[in-house]
Structure formats: structure tokens, C-alpha cells
PDB file of C-alpha atoms in Angstrom:
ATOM      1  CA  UNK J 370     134.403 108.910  53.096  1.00 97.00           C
ATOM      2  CA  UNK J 371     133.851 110.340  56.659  1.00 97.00           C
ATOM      3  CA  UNK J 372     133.553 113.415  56.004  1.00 98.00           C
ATOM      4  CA  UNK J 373     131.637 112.996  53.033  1.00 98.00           C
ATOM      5  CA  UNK J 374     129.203 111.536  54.929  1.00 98.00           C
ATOM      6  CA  UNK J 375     128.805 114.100  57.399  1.00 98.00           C
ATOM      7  CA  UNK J 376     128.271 116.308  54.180  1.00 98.00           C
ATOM      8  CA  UNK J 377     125.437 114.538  53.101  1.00 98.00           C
ATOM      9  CA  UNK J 378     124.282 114.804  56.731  1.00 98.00           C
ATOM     10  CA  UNK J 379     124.613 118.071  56.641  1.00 98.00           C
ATOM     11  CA  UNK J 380     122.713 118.220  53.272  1.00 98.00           C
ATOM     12  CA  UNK J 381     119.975 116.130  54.660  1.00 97.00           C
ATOM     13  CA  UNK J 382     119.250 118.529  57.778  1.00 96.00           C
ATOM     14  CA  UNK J 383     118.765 120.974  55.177  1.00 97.00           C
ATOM     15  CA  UNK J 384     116.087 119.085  53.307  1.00 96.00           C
ATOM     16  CA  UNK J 385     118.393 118.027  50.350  1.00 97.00           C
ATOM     17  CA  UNK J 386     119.325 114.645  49.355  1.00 97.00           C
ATOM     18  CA  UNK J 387     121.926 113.694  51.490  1.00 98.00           C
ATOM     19  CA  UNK J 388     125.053 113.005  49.302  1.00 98.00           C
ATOM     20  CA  UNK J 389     128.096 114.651  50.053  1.00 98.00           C
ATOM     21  CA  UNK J 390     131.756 114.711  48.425  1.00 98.00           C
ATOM     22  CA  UNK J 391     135.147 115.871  49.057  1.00 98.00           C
ATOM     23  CA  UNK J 392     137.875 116.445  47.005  1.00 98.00           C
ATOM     24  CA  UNK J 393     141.712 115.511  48.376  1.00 98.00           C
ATOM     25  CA  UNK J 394     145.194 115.383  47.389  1.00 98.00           C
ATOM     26  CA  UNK J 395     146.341 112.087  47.941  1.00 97.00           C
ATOM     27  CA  UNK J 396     149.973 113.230  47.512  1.00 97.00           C
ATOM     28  CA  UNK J 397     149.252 115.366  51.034  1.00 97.00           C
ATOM     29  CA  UNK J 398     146.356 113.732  52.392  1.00 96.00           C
ATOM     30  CA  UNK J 399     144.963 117.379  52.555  1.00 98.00           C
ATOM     31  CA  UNK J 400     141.023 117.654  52.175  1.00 98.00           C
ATOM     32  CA  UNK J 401     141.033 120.546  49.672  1.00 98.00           C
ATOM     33  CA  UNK J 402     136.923 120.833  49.955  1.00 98.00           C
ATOM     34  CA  UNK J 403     133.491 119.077  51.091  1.00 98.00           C
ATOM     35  CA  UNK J 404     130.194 119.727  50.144  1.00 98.00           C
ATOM     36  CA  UNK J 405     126.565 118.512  50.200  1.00 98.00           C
ATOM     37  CA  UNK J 406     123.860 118.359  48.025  1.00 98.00           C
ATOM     38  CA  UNK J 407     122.317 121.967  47.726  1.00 97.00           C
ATOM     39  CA  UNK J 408     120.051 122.531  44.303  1.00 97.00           C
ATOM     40  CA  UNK J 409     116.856 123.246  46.314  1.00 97.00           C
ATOM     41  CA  UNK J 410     118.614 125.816  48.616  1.00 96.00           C
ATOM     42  CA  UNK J 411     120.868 127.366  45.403  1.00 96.00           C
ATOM     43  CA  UNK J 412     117.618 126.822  42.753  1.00 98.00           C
ATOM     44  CA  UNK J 413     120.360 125.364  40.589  1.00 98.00           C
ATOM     45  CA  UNK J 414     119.653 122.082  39.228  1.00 97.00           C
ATOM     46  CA  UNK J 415     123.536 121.519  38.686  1.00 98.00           C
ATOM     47  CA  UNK J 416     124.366 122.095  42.343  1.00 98.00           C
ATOM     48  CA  UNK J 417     125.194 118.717  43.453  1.00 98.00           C
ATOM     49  CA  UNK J 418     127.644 118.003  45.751  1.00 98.00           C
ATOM     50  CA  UNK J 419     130.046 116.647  42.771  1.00 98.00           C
ATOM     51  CA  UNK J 420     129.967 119.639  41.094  1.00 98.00           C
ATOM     52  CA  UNK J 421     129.886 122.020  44.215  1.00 98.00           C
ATOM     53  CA  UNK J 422     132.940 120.648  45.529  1.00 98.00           C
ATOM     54  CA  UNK J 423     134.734 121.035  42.394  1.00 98.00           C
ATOM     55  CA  UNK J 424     133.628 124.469  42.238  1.00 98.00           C
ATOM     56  CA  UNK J 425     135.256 125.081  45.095  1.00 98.00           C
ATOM     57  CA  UNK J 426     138.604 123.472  44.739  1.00 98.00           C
ATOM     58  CA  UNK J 427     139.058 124.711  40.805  1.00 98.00           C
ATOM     59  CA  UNK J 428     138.225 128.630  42.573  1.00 98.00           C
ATOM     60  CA  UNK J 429     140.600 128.213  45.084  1.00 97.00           C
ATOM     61  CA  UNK J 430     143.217 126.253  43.100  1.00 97.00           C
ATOM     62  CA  UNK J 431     142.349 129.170  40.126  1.00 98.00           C
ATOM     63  CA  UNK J 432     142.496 126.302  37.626  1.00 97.00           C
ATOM     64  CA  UNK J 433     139.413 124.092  36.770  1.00 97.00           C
ATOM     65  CA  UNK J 434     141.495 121.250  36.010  1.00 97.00           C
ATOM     66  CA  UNK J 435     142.125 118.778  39.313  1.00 98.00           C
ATOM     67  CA  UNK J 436     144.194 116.352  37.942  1.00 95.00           C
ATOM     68  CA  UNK J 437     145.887 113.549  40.349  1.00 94.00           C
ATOM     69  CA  UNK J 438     143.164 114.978  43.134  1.00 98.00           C
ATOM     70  CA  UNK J 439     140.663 112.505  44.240  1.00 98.00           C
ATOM     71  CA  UNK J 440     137.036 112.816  44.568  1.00 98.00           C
ATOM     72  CA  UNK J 441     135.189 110.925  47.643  1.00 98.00           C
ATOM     73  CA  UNK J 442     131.235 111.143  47.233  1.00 98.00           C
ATOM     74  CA  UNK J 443     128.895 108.912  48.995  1.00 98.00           C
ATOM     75  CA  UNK J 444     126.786 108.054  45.927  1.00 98.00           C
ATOM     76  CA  UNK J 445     127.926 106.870  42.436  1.00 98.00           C
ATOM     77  CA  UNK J 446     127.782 109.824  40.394  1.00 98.00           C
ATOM     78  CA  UNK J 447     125.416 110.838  37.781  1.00 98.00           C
ATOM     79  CA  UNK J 448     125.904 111.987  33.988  1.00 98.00           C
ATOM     80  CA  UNK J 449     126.068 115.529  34.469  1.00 98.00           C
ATOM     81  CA  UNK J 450     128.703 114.944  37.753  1.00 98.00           C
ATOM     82  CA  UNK J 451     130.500 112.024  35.173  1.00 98.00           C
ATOM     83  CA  UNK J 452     130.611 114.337  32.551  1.00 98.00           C
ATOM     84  CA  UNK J 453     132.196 117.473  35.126  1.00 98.00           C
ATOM     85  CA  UNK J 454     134.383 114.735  36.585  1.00 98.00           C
ATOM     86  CA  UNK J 455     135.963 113.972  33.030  1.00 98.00           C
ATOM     87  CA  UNK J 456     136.374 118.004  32.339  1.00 97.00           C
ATOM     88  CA  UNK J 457     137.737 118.229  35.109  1.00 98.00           C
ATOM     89  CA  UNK J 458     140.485 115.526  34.720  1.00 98.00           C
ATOM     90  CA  UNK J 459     139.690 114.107  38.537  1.00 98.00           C
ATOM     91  CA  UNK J 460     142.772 111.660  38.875  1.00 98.00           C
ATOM     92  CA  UNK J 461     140.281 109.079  41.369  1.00 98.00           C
ATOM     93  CA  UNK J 462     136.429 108.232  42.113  1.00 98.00           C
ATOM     94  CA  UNK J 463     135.739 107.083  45.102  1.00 98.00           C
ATOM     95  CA  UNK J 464     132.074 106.694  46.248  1.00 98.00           C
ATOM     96  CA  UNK J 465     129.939 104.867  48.441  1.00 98.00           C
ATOM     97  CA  UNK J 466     126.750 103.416  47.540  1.00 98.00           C
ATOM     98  CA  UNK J 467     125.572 102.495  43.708  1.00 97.00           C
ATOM     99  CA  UNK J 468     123.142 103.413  42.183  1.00 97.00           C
ATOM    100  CA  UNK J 469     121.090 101.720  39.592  1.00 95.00           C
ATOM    101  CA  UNK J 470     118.298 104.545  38.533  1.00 95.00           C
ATOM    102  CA  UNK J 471     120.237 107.414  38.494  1.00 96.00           C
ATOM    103  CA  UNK J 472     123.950 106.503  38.150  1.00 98.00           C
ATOM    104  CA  UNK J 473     126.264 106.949  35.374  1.00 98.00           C
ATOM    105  CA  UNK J 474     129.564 105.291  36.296  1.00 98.00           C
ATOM    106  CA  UNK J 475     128.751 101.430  36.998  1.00 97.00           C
ATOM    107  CA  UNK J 476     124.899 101.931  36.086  1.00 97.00           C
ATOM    108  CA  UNK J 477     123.578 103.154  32.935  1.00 96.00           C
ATOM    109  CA  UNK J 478     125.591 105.062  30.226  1.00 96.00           C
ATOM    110  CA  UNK J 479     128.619 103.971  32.468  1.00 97.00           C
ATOM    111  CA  UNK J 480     130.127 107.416  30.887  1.00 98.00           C
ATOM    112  CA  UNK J 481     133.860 106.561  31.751  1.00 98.00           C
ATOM    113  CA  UNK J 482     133.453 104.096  29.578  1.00 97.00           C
ATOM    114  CA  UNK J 483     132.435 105.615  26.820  1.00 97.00           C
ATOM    115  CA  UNK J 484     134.642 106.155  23.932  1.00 96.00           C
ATOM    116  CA  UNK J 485     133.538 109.531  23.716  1.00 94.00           C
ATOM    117  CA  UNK J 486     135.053 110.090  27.475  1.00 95.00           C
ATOM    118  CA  UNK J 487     138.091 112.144  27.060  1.00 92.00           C
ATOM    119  CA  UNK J 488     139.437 111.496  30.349  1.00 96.00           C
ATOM    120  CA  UNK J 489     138.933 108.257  32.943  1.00 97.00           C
ATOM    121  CA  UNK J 490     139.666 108.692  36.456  1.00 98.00           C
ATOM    122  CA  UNK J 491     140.234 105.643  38.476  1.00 98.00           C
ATOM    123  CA  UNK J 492     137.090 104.372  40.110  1.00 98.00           C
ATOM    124  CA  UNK J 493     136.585 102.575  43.474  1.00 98.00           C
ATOM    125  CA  UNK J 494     133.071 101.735  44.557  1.00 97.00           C
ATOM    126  CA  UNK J 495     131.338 100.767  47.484  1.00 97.00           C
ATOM    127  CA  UNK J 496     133.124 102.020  50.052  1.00 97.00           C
ATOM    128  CA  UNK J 497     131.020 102.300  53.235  1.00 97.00           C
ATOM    129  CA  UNK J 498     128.087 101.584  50.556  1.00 96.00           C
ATOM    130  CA  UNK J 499     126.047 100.282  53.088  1.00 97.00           C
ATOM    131  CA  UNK J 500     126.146 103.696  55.279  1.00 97.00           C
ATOM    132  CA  UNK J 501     125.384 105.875  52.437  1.00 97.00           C
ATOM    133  CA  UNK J 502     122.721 103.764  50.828  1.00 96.00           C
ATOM    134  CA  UNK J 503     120.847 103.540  54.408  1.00 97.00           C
ATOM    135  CA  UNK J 504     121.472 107.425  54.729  1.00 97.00           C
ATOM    136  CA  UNK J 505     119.617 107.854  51.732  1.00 96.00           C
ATOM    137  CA  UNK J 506     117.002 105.494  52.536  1.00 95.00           C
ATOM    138  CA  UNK J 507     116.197 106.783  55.922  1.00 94.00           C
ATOM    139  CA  UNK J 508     116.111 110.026  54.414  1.00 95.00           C
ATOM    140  CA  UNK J 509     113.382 108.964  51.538  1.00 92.00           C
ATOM    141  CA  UNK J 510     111.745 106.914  54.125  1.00 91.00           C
ATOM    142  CA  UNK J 511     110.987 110.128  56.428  1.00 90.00           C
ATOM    143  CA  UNK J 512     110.331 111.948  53.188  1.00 85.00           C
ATOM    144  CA  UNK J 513     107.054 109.466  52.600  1.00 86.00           C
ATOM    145  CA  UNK J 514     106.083 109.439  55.941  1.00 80.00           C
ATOM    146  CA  UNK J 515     106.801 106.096  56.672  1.00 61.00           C
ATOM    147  CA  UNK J 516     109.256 105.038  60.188  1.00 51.00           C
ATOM    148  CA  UNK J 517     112.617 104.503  59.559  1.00 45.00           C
TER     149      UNK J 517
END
């Protein structure tokens, strides 16, 4: 979770929301890929850091299917990243902080659980929640003009 957050730093410094995600093998321990947030920078609505890292890893694997691998992100994944996360057979979820407007894994359509889902990865939340939710607040925060 680290190094996702320093991802979502990254993404932050760039003016994009600061979530990041990596993608390892837990049979290794190897970090396969990280990556931020980046649809204002790519003009690509999809490029969040879910999908971007997944990108990345199913290019360099030359299969789109990451089965056993584990995804870290610092933010409970949306729909569209729920939906990528289930095509892509992710083995594990892990992310940091919930979240209750835009989330699709504990919050709303809580798409894993759907018995449309073709494939459930195991899910861990809230790890180092509280970093990543004050992350994204600080970054908001800044965003409105208001101190941190």
C-alpha cells in the first residue's frame, strides 16, 4: 500500500486525483506495476489508476488475464475498475480508504456481489484507510481553496 500511495502522490502533483494502485504477485512478492490516476493528462475517462496498472501488467505479461495477482489501490474501486477487475480475473483487492459516493465494491452496486459477476477476487479493505482518505481530502481541500 506504500507504494500505492506514493502513486497517488505522484498523481496528485500532477493535478489528478490522487489514487494510485499496484499490481503484485504474492507468490514472489514482486511488484509487477504502479500507477496513478491520469484521465486529465491521457483525456481518457477510463484511465484510472485500476485500469492503468492493469494495462500495464496484462502488456507486459501478453495476457489480459491476472489471475492469483493482487491488486493494492488506495481507494475502493469504482464500477468501471470492478467491472475490469472481474475481466481481468484479479486473484485479491486490497485498498485503502472507502468510499461511499463513488465506490462499487463495499458501497453501492457492491459489483462482486452481484450475481451477474463472473469472477470475485478476494477483498480486504481499509488498509492504511486513514492515509488515503486524508490524501484525498487534503487534495480536494487545496482544490476549493480552503487550508488543509
Amino acid at each position: 500500500m506504500r507504494l500505492a500511495l506514493e502513486a497517488a502522490r505522484a498523481a496528485a502533483a500532477a493535478g489528478e486525483t490522487p489514487v494510485g494502485a499496484v499490481i503484485l504477485d504474492p507468490a514472489t512478492g514482486e511488484v509487477l506495476g504502479t500507477a496513478g490516476n491520469g484521465p486529465i493528462a491521457a483525456h481518457d475517462p477510463t484511465a484510472h489508476a485500476e485500469i492503468a496498472v492493469m494495462r500495464q501488467v496484462a502488456a507486459k505479461r501478453g495476457n489480459y488475464r491476472l489471475t492469483d495477482l493482487t491488486l493494492v489501490v488506495t481507494l475502493e474501486p469504482c464500477a468501471m475498475c470492478a467491472g475490469a477487475i472481474s475481466h481481468a480475473r484479479i486473484g485479491r483487492v486490497v485498498f485503502g480508504a472507502e468510499d461511499a459516493k463513488g465506490g462499487a465494491v463495499v458501497h453501492g452496486p457492491q459489483f462482486f456481489a452481484q450475481p451477474t459477476c463472473h469472477w470475485r477476487p478476494a477483498v480486504t479493505g481499509g488498509v492504511l484507510a486513514q492515509e488515503s482518505a486524508d490524501l484525498l481530502r487534503g487534495f480536494f481541500r487545496a482544490r476549493r481553496g480552503k487550508s488543509a
